[in-house]
PDB file of C-alpha atoms in Angstrom:
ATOM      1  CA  UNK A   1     126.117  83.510  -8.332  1.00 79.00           C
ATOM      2  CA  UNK A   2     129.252  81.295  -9.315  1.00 78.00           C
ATOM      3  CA  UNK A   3     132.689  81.650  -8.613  1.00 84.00           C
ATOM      4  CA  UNK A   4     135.876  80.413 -10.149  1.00 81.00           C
ATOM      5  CA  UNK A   5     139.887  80.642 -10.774  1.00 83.00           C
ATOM      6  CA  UNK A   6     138.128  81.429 -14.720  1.00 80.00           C
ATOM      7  CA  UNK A   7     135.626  81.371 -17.192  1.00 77.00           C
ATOM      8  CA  UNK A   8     135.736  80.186 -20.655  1.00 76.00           C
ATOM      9  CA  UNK A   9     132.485  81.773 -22.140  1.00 72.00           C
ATOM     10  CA  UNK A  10     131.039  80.098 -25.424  1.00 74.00           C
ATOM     11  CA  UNK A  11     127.852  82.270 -25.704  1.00 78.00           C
ATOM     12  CA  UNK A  12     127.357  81.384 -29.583  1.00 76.00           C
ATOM     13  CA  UNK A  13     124.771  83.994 -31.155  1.00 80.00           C
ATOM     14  CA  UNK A  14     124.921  86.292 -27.833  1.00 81.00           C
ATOM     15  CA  UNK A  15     128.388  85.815 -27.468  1.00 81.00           C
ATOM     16  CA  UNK A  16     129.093  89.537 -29.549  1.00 82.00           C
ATOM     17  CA  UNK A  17     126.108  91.170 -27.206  1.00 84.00           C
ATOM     18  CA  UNK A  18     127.661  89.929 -24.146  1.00 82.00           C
ATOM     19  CA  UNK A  19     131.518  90.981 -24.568  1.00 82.00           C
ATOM     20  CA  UNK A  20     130.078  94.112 -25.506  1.00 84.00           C
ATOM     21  CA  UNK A  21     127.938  94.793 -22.595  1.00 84.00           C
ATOM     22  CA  UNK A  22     130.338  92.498 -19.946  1.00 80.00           C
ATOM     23  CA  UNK A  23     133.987  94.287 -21.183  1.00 81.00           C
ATOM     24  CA  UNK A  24     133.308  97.188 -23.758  1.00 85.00           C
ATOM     25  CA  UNK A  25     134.759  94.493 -26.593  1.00 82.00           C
ATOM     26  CA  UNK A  26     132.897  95.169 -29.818  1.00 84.00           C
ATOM     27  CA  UNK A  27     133.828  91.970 -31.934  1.00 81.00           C
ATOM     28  CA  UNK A  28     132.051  92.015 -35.440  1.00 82.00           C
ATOM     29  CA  UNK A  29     130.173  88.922 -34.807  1.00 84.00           C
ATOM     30  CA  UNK A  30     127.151  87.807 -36.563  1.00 85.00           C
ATOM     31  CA  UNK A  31     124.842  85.485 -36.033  1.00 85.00           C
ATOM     32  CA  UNK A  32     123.137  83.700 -39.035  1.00 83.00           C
ATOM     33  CA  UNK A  33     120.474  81.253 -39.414  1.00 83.00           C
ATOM     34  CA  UNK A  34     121.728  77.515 -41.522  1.00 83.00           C
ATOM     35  CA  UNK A  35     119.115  75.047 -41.545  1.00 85.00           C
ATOM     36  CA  UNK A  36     119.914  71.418 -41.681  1.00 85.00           C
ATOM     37  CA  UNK A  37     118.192  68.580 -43.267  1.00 90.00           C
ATOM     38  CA  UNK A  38     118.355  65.145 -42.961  1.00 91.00           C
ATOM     39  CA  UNK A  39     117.522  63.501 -46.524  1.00 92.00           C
ATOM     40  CA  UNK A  40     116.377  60.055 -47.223  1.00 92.00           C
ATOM     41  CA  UNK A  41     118.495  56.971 -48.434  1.00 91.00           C
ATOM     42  CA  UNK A  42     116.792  54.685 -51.080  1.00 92.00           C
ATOM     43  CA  UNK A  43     115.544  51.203 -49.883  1.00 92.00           C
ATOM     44  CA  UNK A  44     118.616  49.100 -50.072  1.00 93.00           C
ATOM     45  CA  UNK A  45     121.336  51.744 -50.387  1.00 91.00           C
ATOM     46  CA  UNK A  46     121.131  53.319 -46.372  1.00 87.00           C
ATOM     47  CA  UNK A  47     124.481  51.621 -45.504  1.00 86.00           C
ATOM     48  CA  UNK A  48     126.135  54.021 -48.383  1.00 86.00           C
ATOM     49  CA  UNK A  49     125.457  56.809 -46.123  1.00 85.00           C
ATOM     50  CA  UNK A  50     126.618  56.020 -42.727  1.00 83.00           C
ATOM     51  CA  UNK A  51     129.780  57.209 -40.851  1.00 81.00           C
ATOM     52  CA  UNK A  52     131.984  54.109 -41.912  1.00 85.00           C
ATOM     53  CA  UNK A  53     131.068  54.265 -45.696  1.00 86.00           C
ATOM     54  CA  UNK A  54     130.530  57.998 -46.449  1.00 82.00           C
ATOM     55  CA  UNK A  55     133.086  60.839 -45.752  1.00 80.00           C
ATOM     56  CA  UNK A  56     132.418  63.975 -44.839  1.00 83.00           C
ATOM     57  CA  UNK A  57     131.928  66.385 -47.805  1.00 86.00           C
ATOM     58  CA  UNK A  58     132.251  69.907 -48.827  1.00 87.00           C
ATOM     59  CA  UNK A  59     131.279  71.617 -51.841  1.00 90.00           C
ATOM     60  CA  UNK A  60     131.923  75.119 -52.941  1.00 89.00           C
ATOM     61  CA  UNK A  61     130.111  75.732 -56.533  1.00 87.00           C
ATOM     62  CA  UNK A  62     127.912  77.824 -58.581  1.00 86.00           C
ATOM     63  CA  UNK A  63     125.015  76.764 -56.659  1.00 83.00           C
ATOM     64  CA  UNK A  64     126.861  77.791 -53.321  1.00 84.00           C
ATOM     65  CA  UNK A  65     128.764  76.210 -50.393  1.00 87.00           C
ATOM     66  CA  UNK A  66     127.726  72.625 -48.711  1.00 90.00           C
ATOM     67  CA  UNK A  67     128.984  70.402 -46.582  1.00 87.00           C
ATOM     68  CA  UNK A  68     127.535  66.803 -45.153  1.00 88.00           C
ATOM     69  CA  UNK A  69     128.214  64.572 -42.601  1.00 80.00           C
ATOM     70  CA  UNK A  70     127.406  61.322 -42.778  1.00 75.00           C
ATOM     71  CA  UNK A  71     124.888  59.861 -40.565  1.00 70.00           C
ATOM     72  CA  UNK A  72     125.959  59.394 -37.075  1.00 70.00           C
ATOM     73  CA  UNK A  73     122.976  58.377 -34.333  1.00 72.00           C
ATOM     74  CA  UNK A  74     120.479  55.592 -34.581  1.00 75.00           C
ATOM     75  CA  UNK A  75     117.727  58.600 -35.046  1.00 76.00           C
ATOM     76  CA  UNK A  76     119.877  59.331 -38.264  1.00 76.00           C
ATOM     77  CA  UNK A  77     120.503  55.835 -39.916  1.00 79.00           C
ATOM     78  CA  UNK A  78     118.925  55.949 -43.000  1.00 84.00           C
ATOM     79  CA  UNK A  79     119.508  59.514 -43.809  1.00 87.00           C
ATOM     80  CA  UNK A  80     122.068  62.421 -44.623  1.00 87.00           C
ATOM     81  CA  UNK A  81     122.337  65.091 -43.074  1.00 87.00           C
ATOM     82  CA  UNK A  82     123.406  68.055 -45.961  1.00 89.00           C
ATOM     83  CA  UNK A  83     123.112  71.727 -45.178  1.00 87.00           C
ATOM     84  CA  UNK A  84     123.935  74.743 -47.432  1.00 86.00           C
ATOM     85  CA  UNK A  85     126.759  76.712 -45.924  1.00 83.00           C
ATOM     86  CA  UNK A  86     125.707  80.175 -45.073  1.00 77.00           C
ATOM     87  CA  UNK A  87     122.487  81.501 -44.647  1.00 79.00           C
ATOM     88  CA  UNK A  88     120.353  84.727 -44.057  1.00 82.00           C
ATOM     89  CA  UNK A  89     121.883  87.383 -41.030  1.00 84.00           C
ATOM     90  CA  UNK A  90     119.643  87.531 -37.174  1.00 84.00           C
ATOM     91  CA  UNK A  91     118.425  90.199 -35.270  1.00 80.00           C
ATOM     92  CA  UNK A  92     119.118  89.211 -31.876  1.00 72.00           C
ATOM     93  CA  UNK A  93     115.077  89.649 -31.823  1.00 75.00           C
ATOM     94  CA  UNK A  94     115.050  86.224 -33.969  1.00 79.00           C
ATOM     95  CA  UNK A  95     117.751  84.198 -32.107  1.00 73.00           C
ATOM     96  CA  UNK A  96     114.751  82.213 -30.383  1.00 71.00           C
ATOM     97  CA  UNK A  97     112.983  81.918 -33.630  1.00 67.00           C
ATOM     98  CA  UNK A  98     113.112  78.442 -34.636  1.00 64.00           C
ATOM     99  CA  UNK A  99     110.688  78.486 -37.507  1.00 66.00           C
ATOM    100  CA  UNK A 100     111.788  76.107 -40.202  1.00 64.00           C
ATOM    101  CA  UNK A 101     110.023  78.072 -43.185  1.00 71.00           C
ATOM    102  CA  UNK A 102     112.825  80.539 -42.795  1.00 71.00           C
ATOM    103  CA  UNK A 103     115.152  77.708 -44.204  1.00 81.00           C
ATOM    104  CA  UNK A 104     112.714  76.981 -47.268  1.00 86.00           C
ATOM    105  CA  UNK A 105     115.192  79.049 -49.574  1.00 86.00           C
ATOM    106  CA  UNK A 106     118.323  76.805 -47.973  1.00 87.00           C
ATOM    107  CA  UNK A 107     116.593  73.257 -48.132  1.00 90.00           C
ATOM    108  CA  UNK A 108     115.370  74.156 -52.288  1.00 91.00           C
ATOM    109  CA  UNK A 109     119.286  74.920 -52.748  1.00 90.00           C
ATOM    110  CA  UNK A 110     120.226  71.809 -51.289  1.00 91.00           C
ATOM    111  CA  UNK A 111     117.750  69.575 -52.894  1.00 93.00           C
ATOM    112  CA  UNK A 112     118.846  71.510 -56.161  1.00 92.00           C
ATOM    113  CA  UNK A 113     122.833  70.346 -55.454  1.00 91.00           C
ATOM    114  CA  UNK A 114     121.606  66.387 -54.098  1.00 92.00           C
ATOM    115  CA  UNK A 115     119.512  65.638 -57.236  1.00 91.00           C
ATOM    116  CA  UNK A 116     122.802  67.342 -59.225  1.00 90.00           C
ATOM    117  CA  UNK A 117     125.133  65.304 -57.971  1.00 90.00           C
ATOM    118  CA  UNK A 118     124.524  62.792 -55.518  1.00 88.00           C
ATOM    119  CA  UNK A 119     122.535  59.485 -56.211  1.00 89.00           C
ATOM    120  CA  UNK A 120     120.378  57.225 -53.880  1.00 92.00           C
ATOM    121  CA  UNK A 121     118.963  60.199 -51.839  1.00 91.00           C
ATOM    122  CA  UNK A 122     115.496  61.434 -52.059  1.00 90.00           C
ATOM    123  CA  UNK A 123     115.191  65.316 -52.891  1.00 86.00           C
ATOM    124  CA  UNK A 124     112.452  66.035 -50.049  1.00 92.00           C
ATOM    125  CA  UNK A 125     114.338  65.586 -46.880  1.00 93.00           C
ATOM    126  CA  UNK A 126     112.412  63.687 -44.041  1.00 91.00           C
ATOM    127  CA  UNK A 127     113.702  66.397 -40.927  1.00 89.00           C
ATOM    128  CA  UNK A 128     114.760  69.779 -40.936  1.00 88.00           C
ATOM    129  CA  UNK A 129     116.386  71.591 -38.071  1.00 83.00           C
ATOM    130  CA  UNK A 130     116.728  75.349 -38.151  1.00 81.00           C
ATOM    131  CA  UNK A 131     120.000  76.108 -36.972  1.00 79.00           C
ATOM    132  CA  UNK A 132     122.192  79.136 -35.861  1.00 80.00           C
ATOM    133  CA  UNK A 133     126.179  80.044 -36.592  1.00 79.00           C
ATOM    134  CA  UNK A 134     127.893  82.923 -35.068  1.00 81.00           C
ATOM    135  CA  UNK A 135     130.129  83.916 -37.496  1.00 80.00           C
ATOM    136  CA  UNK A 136     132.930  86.618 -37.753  1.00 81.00           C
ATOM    137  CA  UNK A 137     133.171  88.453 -41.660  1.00 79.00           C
ATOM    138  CA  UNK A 138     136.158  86.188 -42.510  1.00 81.00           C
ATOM    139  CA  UNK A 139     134.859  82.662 -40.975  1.00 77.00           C
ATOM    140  CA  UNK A 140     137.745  82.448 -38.654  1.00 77.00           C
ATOM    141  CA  UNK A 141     137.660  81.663 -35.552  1.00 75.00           C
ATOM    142  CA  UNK A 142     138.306  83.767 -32.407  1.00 76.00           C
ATOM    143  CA  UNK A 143     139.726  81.700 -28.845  1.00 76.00           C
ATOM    144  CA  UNK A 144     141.833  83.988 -26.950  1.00 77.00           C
ATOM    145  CA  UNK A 145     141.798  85.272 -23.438  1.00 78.00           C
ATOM    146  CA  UNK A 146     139.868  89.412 -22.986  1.00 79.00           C
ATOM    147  CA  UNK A 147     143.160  91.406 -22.402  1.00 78.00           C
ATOM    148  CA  UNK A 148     141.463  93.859 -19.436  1.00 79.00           C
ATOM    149  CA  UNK A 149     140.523  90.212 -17.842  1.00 77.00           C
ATOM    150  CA  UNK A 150     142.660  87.273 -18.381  1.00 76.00           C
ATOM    151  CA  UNK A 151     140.829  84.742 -16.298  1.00 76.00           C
ATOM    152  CA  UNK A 152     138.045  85.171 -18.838  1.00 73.00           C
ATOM    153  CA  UNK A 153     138.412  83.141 -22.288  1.00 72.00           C
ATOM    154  CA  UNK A 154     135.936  83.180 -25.161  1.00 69.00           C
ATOM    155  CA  UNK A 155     135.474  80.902 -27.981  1.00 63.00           C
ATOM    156  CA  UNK A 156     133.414  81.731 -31.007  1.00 59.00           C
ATOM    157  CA  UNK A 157     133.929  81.366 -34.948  1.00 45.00           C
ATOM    158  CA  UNK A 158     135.844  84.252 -37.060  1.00 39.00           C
ATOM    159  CA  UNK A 159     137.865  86.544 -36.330  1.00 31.00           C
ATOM    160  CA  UNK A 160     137.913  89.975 -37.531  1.00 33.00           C
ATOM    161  CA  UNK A 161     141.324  90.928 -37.316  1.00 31.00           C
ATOM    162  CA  UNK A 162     143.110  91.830 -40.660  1.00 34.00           C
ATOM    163  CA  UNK A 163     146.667  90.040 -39.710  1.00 35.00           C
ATOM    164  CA  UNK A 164     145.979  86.722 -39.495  1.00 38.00           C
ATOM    165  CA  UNK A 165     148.690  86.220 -36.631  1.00 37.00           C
ATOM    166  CA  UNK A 166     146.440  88.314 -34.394  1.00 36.00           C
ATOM    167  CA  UNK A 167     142.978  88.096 -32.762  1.00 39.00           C
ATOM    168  CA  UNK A 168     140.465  90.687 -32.254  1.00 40.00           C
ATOM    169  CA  UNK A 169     140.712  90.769 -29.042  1.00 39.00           C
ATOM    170  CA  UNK A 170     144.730  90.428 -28.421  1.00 36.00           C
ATOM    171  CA  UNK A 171     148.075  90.639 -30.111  1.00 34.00           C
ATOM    172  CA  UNK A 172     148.879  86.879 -30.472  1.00 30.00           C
ATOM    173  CA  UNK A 173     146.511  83.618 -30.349  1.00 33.00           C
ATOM    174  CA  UNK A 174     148.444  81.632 -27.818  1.00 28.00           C
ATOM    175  CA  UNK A 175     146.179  82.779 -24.838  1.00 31.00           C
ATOM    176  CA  UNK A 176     142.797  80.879 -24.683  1.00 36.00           C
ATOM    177  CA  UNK A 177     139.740  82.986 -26.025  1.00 40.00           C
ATOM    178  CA  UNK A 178     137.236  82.351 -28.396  1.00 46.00           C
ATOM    179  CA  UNK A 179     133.860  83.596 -30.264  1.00 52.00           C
ATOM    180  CA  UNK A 180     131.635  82.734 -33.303  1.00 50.00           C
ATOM    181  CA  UNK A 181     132.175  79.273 -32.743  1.00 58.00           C
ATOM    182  CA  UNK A 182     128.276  78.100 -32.478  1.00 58.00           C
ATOM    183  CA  UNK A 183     127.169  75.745 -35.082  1.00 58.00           C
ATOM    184  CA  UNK A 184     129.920  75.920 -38.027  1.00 62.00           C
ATOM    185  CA  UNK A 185     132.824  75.655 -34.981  1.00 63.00           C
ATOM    186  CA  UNK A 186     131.304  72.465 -33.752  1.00 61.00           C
ATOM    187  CA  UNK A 187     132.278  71.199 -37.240  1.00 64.00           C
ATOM    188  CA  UNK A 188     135.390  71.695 -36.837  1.00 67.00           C
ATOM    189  CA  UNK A 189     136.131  71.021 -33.468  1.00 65.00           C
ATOM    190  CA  UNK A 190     139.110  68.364 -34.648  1.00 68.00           C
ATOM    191  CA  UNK A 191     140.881  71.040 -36.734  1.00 69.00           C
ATOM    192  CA  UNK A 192     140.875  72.900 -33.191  1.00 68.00           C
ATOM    193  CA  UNK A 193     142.225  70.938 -31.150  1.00 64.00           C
ATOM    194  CA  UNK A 194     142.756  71.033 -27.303  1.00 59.00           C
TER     195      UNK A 194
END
């Protein structure tokens, strides 16, 4: 048992399950799985693709949506990390399921997109991490406070509320609440804020 003034919940893929079952909230959240890959620099050109010499990208074409960030650790250097934006929808039954052959279809359509456009990468990545985002259906995010209990906040990705000066949960966004904000929220944690 815990107790607190409040609670800021950031449940990720359970976070729709649990505001159901915890308030009687049914936010349109699903959870999807994106695998990530980290793809190889060629000898002599792995300085191109670290954080002070490549930007971030994002691509939206024919082949899809991607997005990269450049290497940031020391178990990175020497690689990219690209991902396909979007993947296939979870049953909470395959949350737990980190099986990287699910992402087969994701990492083909990225290698498809690197040896496209991008030189001085190899097209067989060395790492892949299968990943999950919680997302709502219009990829916005949801941080406001549950109405019935305002000492509970929730964070979490989009939000499925049709007027964009409104969350799902409340009439305004000034209150602190969020969901759907696993994976493709920790992206964009800058754009946030505070």
């Amino acid at each position: 048992r815990f107790d607190a003034d409040a609670c800021i919940v950031c449940a990720g893929p359970w976070a729709g399950e649990l505001l159901r079952h915890a308030t009687g909230l049914n936010v349109a959240l699903q959870p999807t799985q994106n695998t990530v890959a980290y793809w190889p620099a060629e000898a002599g050109h792995e300085a191109a693709f670290e954080a002070d010499n490549f930007p971030v990208l994002i691509s939206d074409c024919e082949l899809g949506a991607f997005y990269s960030i450049p290497s940031a650790s020391e178990d990175e250097k020497g690689t990219w990390k690209f991902d396909r934006h979007g993947g296939p929808a979870l049953a909470a039954d395959e949350l737990s399921d980190k099986d990287p052959a699910r992402g087969a279809a994701e990492v083909a359509e990225s290698a498809a997109w690197i040896g496209r456009h991008v030189r001085w990468v190899g097209t067989e990545p060395v790492s892949v991490e299968p990943g999950v985002y919680t997302m709502t259906r219009d990829e916005d995010f949801i941080i406001d406070q549950i109405p019935t209990r305002p000492k509970i906040a929730v964070v979490s990705t989009p939000c499925p509320c049709p007027q964009p000066s409104r969350s799902a949960l409340s009439p305004c966004m000034c209150r602190a609440q969020g969901a759907g904000f696993s994976g493709h929220g920790f992206k964009l944690a800058p754009v946030v804020g505070r």
